Coordinates of C-alpha atoms and ligand atoms in Angstrom, one line a residue:
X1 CA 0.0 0.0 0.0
X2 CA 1.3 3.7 -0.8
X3 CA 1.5 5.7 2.1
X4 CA 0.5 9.5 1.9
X5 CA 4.2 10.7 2.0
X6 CA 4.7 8.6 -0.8
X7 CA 2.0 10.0 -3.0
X8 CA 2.8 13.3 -2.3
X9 CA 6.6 12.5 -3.3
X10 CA 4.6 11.6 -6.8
X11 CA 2.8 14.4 -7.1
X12 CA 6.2 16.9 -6.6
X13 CA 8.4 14.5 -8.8
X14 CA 5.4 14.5 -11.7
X15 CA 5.1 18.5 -11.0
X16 CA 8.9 18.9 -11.3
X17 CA 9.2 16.9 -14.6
X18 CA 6.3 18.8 -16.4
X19 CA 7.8 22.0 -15.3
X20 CA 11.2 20.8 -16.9
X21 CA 9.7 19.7 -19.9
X22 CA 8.3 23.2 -20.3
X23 CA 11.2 25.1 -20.2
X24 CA 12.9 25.9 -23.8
X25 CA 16.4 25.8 -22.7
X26 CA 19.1 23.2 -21.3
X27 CA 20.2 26.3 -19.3
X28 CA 16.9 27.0 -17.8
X29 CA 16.8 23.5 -16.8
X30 CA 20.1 23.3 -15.7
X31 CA 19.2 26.2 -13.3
X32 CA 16.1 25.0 -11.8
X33 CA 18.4 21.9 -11.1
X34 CA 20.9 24.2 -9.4
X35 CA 18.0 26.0 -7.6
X36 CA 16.1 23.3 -6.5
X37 CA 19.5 21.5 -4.6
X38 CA 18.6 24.4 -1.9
X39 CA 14.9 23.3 -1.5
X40 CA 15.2 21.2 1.9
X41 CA 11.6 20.0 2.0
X42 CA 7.8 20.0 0.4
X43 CA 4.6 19.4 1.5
X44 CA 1.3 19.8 1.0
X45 CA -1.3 21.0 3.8
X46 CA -4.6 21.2 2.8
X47 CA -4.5 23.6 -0.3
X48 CA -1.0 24.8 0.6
X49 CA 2.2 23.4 -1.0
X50 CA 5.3 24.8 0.8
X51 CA 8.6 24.4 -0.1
X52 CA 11.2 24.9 3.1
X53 CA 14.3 27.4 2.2
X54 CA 17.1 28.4 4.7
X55 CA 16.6 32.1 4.7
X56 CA 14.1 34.6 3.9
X57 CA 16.1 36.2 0.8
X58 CA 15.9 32.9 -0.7
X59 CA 12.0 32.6 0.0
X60 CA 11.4 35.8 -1.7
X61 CA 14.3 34.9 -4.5
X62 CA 12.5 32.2 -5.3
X63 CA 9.0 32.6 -4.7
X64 CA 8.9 35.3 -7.5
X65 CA 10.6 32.6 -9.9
X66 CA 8.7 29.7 -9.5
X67 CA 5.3 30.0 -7.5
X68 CA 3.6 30.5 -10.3
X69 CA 4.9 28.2 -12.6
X70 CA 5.4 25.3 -10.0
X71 CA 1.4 25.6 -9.2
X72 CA 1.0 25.5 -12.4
X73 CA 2.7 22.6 -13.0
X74 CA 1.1 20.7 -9.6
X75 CA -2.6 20.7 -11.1
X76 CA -1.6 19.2 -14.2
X77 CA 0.0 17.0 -12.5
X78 CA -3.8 16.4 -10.8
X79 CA -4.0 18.5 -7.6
X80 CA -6.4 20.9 -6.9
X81 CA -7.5 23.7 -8.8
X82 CA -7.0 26.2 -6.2
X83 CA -3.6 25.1 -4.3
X84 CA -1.1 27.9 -3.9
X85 CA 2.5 27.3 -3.5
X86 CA 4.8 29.1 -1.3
X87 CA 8.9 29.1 -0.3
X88 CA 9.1 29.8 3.7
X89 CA 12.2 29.4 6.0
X90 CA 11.5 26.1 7.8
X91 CA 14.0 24.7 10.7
X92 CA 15.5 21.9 9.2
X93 CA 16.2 23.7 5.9
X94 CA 18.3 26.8 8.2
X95 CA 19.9 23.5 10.2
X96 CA 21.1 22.3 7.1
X97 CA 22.5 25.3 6.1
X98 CA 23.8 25.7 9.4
X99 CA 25.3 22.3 9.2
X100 CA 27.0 23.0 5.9
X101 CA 28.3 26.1 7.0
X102 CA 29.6 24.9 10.5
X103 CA 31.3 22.1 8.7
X104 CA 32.8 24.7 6.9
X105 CA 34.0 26.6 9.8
X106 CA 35.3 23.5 11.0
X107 CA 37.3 22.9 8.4
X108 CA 38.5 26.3 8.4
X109 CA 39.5 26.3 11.9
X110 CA 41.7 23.1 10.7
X111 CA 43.1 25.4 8.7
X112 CA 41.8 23.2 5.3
X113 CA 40.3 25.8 2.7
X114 CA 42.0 23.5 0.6
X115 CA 39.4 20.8 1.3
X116 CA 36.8 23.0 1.1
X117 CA 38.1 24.7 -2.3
X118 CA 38.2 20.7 -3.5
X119 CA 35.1 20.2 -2.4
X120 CA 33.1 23.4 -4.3
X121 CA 35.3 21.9 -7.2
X122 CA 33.7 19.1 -7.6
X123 CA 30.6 20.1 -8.0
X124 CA 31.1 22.1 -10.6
X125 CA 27.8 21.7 -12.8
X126 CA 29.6 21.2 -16.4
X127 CA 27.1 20.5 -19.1
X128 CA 28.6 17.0 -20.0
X129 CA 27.9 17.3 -23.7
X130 CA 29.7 20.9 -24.1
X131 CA 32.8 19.2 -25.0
X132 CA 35.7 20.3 -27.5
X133 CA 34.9 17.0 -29.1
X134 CA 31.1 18.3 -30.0
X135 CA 31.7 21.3 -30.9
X136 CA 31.5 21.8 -34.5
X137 CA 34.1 24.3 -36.7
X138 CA 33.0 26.7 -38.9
X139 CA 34.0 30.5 -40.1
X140 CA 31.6 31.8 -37.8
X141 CA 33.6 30.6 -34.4
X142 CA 37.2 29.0 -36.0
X143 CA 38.8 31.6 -34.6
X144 CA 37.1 31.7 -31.1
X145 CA 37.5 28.0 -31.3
X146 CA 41.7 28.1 -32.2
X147 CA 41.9 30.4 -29.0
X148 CA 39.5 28.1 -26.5
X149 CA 41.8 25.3 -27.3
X150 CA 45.0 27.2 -27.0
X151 CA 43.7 28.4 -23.9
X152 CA 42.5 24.7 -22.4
X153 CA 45.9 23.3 -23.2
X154 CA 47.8 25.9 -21.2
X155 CA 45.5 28.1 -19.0
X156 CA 46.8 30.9 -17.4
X157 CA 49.5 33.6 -18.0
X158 CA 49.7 36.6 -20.0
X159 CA 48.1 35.9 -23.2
X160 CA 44.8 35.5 -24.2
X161 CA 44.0 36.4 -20.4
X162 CA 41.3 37.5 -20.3
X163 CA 39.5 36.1 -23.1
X164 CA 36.2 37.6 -24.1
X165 CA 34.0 35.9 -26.1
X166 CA 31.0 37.6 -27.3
X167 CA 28.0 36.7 -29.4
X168 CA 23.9 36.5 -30.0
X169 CA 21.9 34.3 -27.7
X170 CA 22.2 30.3 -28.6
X171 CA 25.5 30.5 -30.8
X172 CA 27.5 28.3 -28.5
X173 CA 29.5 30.7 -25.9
X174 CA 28.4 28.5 -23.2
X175 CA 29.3 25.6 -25.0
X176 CA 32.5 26.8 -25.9
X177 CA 33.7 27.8 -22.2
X178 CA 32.9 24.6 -20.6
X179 CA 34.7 22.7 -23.1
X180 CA 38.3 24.6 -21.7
X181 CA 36.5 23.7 -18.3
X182 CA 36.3 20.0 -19.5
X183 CA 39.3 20.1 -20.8
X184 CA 41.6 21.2 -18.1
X185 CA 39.4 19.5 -15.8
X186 CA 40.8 16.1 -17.6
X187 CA 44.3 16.9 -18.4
X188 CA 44.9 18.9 -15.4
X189 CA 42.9 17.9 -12.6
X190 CA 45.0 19.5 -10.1
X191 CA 43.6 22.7 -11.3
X192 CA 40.8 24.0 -9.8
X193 CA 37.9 25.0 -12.1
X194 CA 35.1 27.2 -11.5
X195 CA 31.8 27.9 -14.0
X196 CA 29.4 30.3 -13.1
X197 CA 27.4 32.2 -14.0
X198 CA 27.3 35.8 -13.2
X199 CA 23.6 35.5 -12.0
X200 CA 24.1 32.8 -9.7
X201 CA 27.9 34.5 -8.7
X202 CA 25.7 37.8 -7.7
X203 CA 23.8 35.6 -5.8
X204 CA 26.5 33.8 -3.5
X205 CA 28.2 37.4 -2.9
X206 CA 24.2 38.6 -1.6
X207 CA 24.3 35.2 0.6
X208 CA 27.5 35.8 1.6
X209 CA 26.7 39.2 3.1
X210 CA 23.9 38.1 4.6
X211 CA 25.4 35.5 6.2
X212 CA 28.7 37.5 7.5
X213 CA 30.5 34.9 5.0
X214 CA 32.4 37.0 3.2
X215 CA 35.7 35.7 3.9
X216 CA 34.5 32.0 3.2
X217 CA 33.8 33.9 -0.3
X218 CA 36.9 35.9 -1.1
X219 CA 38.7 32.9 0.0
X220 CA 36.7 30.7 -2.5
X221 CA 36.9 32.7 -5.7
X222 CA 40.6 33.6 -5.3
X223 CA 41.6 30.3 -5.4
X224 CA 40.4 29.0 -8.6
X225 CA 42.7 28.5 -11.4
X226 CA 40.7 28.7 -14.3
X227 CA 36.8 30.8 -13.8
X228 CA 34.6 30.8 -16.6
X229 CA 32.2 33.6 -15.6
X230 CA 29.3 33.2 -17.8
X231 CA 26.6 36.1 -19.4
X232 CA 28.5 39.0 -17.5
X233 CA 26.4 41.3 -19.0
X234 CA 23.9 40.5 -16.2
X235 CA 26.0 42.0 -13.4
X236 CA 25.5 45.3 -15.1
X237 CA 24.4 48.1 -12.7
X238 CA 25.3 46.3 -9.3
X239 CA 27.7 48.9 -8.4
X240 CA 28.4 47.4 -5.1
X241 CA 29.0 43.7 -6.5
X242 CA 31.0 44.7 -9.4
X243 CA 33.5 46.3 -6.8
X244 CA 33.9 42.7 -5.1
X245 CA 34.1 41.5 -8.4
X246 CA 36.9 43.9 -9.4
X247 CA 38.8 42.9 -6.7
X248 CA 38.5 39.4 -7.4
X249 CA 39.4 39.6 -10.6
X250 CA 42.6 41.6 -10.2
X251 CA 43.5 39.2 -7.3
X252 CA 43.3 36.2 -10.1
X253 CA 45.3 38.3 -12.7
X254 CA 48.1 39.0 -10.7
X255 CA 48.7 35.3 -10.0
X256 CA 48.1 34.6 -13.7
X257 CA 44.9 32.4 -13.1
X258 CA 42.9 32.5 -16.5
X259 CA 39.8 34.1 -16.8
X260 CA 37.0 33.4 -19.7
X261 CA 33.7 35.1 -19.7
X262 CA 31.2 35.5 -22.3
X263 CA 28.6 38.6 -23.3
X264 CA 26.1 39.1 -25.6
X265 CA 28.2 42.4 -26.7
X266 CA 31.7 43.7 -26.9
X267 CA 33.2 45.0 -23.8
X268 CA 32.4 48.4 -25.2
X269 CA 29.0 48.2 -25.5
X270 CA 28.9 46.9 -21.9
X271 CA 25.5 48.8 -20.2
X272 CA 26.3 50.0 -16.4
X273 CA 30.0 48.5 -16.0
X274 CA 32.8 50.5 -14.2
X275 CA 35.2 51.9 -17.0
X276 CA 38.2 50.2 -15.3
X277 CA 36.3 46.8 -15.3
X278 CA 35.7 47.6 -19.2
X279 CA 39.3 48.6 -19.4
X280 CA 40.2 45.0 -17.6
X281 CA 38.1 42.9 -20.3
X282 CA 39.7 44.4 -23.0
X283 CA 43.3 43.5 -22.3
X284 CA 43.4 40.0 -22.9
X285 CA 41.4 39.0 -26.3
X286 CA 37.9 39.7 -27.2
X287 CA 36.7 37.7 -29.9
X288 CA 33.0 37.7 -31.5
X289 CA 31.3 34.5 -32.3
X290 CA 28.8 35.3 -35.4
X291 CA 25.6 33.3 -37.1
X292 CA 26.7 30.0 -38.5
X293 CA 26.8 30.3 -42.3
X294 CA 24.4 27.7 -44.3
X295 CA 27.4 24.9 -44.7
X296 CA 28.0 25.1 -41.0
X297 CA 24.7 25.1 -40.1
X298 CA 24.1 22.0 -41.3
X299 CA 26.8 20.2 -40.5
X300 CA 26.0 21.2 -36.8
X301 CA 22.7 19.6 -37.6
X302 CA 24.2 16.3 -38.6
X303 CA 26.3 16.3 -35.3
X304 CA 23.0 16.9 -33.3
X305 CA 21.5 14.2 -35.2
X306 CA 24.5 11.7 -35.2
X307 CA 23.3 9.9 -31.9
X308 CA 19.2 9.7 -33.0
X309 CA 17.6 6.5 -33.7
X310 CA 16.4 7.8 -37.0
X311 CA 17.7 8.5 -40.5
X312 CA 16.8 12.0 -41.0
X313 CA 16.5 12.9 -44.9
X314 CA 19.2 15.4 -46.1
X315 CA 16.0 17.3 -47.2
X316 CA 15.0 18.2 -44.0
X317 CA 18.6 18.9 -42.4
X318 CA 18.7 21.4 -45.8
X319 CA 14.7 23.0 -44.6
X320 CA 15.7 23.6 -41.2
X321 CA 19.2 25.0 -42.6
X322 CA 17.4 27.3 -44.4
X323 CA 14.7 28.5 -42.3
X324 CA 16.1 28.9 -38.6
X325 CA 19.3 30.3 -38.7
X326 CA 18.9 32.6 -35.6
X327 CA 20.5 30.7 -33.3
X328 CA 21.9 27.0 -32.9
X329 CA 19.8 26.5 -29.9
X330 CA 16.7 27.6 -32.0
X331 CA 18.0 25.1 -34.6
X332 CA 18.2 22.6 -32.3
X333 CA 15.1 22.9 -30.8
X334 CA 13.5 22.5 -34.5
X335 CA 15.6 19.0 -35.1
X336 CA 13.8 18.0 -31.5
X337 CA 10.3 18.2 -33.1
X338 CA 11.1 16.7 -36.3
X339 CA 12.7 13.6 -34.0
X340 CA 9.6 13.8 -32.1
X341 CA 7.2 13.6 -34.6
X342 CA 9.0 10.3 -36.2
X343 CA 9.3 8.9 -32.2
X344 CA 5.6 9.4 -32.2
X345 CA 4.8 8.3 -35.8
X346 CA 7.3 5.0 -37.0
X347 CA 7.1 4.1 -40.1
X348 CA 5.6 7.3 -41.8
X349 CA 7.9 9.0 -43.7
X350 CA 8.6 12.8 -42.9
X351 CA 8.0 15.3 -46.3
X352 CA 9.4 18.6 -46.6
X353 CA 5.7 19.1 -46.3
X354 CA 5.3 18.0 -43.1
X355 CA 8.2 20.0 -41.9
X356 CA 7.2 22.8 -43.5
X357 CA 3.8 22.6 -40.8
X358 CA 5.5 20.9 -38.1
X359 CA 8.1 23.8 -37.9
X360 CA 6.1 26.5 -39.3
X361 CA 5.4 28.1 -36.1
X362 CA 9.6 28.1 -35.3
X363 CA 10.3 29.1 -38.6
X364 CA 7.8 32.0 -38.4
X365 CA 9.4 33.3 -34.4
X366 CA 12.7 33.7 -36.6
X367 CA 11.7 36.6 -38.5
X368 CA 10.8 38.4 -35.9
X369 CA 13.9 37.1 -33.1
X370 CA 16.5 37.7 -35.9
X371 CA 16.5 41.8 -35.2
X372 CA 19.3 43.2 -37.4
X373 CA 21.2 46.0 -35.9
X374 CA 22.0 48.9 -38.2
X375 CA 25.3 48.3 -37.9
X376 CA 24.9 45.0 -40.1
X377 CA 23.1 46.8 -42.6
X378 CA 25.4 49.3 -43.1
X379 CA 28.3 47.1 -43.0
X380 CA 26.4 44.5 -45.5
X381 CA 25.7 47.7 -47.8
X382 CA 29.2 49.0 -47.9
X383 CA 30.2 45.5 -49.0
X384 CA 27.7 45.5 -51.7
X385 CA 28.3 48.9 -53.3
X386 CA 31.8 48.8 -52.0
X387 CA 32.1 51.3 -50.0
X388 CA 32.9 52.5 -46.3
X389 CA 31.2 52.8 -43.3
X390 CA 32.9 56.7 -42.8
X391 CA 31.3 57.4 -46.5
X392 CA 28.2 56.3 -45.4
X393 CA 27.8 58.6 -42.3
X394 CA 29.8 61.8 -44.9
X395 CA 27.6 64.2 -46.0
X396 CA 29.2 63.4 -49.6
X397 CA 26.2 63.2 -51.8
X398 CA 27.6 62.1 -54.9
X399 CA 26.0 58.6 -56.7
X400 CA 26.5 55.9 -56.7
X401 CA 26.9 56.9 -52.5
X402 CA 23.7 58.5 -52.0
X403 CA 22.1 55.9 -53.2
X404 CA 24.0 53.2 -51.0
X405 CA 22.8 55.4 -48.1
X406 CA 19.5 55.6 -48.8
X407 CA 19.4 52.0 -49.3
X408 CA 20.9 51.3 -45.9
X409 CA 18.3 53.7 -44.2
X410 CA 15.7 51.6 -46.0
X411 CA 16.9 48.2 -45.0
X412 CA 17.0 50.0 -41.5
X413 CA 13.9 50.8 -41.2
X414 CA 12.1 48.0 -42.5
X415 CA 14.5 45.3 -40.9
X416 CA 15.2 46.7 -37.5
X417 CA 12.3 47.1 -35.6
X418 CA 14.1 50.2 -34.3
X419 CA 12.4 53.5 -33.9
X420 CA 13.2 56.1 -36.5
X421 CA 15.0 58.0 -33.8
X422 CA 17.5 55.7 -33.3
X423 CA 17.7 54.9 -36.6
X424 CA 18.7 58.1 -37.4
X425 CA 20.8 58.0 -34.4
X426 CA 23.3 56.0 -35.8
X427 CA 23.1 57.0 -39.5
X428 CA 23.9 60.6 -37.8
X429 CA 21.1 62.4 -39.4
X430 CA 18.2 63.8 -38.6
X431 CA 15.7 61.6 -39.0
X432 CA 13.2 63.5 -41.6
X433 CA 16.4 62.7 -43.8
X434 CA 16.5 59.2 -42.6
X435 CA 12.5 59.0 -43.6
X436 CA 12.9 61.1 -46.8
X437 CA 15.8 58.7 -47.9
X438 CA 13.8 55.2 -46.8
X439 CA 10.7 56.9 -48.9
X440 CA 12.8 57.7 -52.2
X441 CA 13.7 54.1 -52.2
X442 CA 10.4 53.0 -51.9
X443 CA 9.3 54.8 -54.9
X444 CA 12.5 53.9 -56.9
X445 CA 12.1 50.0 -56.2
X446 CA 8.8 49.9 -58.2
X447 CA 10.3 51.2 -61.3
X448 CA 13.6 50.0 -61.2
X449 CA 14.1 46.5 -61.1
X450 CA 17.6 46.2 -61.1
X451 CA 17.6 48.6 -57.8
X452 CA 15.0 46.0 -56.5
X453 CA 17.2 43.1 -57.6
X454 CA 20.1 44.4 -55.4
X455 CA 18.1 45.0 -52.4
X456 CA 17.5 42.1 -52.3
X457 CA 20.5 40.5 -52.7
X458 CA 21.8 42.6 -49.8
X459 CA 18.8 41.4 -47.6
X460 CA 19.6 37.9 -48.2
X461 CA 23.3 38.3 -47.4
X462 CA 21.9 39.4 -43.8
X463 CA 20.2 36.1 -43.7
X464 CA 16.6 37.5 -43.7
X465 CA 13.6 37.1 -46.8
X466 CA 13.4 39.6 -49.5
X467 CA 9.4 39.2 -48.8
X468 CA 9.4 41.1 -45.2
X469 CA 10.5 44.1 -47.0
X470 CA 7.3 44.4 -49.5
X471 CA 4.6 43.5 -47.2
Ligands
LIG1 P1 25.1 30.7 -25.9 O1 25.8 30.4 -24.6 O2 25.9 31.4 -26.9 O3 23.7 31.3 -25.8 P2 25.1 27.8 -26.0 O4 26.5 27.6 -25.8 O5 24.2 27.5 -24.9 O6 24.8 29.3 -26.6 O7 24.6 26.9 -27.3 C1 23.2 26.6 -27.5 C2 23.1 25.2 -28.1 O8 23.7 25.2 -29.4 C3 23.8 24.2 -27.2 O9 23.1 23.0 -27.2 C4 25.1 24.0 -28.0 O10 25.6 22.7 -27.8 C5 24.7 24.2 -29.4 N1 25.8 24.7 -30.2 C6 26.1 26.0 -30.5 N2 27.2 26.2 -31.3 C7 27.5 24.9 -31.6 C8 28.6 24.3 -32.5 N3 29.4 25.1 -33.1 N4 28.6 23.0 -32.5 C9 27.8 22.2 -31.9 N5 26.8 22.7 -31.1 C10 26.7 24.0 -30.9
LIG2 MG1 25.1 30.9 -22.7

């Protein structure tokens, strides 16, 4: 017979895995996994699931993360309609905090951070398939790639120190840094290796003030040998933190630890960072990782694919090649339904047709998650009518030029989703000139094909359909 504590166990563990399945990400997963490690207890009373936490930052922290979602996922998973879920500070969840932490102490008294530095070590949460090995080559991220390697077979020292890698969301920064992790953690596992990211770094150093551990902190993070900081853009704006951070990071320079974080923009674009922290990323090597290109794209298709029970046609690698291209994650999440829908259908052969309706929602998010910036158009113009990025911004008004410019203030306005303000903005004009020139190309492309023909050539150099400019 199934006790009550047993079916309630069911009723979490069902709740947890629907909730899983819902998020879009292995990141968002791998977080909630991360999180839910400091949930001590659950149960349900009456119409009241609570979920026991050590302190009340951590109640709030994650109250406003996963309440809702969590109750969501308990009444599909069959309980009542009207149960509300709550985090709250229970005893046993502060004692085994307490417990950790007095071990800790312990241990310090003893005189052995070492064990304790071993210890947070090896629990580094790695994604186990973000390996060197998996990663696949192309233009887009050779040269990020060349420098991760170089980096994971000798970590540390002056060069590439820091090393900034920067890119769009889903194009495989993560992936790329815990590869060096994985990599030194094999051939060098003496070496202490930290991932984090800076969401969950923020986080400890809040904990760690609140719980007068701030020496237990400093100690920790100055001892690593190799920290992959992840999304530091987040940490943007938390003045206080980013001074702790500074002083963290200067401690690991000067004893030539290596240091690898990644950003979804240049160091220079950085929003709400201290100038001398900017200064810092910049002295080692920033390197941008771009879109995949078409031959790249599917080839990291393949590689996804290599391990799936299925033959896949070439004609659908080639369909979801061609249509989602914003991101790898976004192309891997298309592969996903297409193995899916043959898990759940053997034996019926998958058309470009079927594709073309099982993906058509993903392929139709693209358009609208691909936002160009101006700086791409420009840049794809100038290569078209080749010509410069200063001659576009001149006032020099001579053809073939003013045309070239009025082209890129088109492409700007119809491909940016940016305001005409700040489209203007960065063409340096004001923007009745930005709207007069993105009007007199409208006019021209209806009687003058071979105009029209070049637009769109330019537009599908910048990966997006010449049809979302004539609708
Ligand atoms: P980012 O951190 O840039 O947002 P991730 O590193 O999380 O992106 O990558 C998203 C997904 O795409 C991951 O599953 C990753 O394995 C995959 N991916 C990205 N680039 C590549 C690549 N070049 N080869 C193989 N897989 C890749
Ligand atoms: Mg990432």
């Amino acid at each position: 017979m199934q006790t009550e504590e047993n079916m309630r166990t069911d009723l979490w563990t069902l709740a947890v895995a629907l909730y899983k399945t819902s998020l879009s990400s292995h990141e968002e997963v791998e977080k909630w996994d991360r999180h839910a490690m400091a949930f001590d207890s659950h149960e349900l009373e009456g119409n009241t699931f609570t979920i026991g936490v050590a302190d009340s930052y951590s109640a709030e922290y994650y109250s406003s993360l996963y309440a809702e979602p969590l109750r969501f996922a308990l009444v599909k998973a069959g309980a009542n309609e009207d149960i509300t879920v709550q985090f709250k500070v229970t005893e046993s969840a502060e004692k085994a905090a307490q417990k950790k932490q007095s071990l800790e102490q312990q241990r310090k008294v003893l005189g052995d951070t070492q064990a304790i530095l071993k210890k947070f070590d090896s629990t580094v949460p790695l994604n186990a398939n973000y390996t060197f090995e998996n990663f696949v080559k192309g233009p887009s991220n050779s040269f990020a790639y060349a420098i991760a390697s170089a980096i994971a077979k000798e970590p540390g020292g002056s060069t590439n120190n820091p090393f900034f890698i920067w890119g769009g969301a889903g194009l495989g920064k993560t992936h790329l840094m815990q590869a060096i992790g994985h990599y030194v953690m094999s051939h060098n596992p003496e070496k202490s290796v930290c991932y984090i990211t800076s969401e969950t770094f923020l986080n400890e150093y809040i904990n760690a003030i609140s719980n007068k551990a701030m020496e237990a902190f400093r100690k920790r993070y100055r001892n690593i040998d190799l920290l992959l900081l992840d999304d530091v853009q987040f940490v943007g704006g938390k003045v206080q933190f980013q001074e702790e951070f500074f002083n963290t990071y200067d401690g690991l320079m000067t004893y030539g630890k290596q240091v690898v974080m990644t950003c979804d923009v240049p160091p220079k674009k950085l929003n709400g960072f201290e100038d001398r922290l900017v200064t810092r990323f910049q002295q080692g090597i920033v390197i941008e990782i771009e879109s995949p290109s078409y031959e790249t794209r599917i080839a990291i298709l393949k590689s996804k694919a290599r391990n799936c029970k299925h033959k896949i046609p070439d004609d659908i690698f080639n369909f979801i090649g061609e249509n989602i291209r914003s991101s790898v994650r976004a192309m891997e999440g298309a592969l996903n339904l297409v193995i899916r829908f043959m898990d759940a259908n053997p034996g019926m052969e998958i058309t470009k047709q079927i594709a073309q309706v099982l993906l058509k929602e993903l392929a139709e998010e693209e358009v609208t998650i691909r936002r160009l910036s101006v700086e791409e158009i420009i840049k794809a113009v100038c290569a078209f009518y080749d010509t410069s990025y200063a001659d576009i911004l001149s006032s020099n008004r001579t053809q073939p030029l003013a045309t070239a410019r009025q082209v890129a203030m088109f492409l700007s306005r119809k491909l940016t989703g940016k305001s005409l303000p700040t489209v203007a903005d960065e063409f340096k004009r004001n923007h009745t000139t930005v709207l007069y020139g993105s009007q007199t190309i409208q006019k021209r492309l209806s009687v003058e094909p071979e105009l029209k023909k070049s637009i769109e050539q330019i537009t599908e150099q910048l990966g997006r359909k010449p049809s979302e400019l004539f609708d």
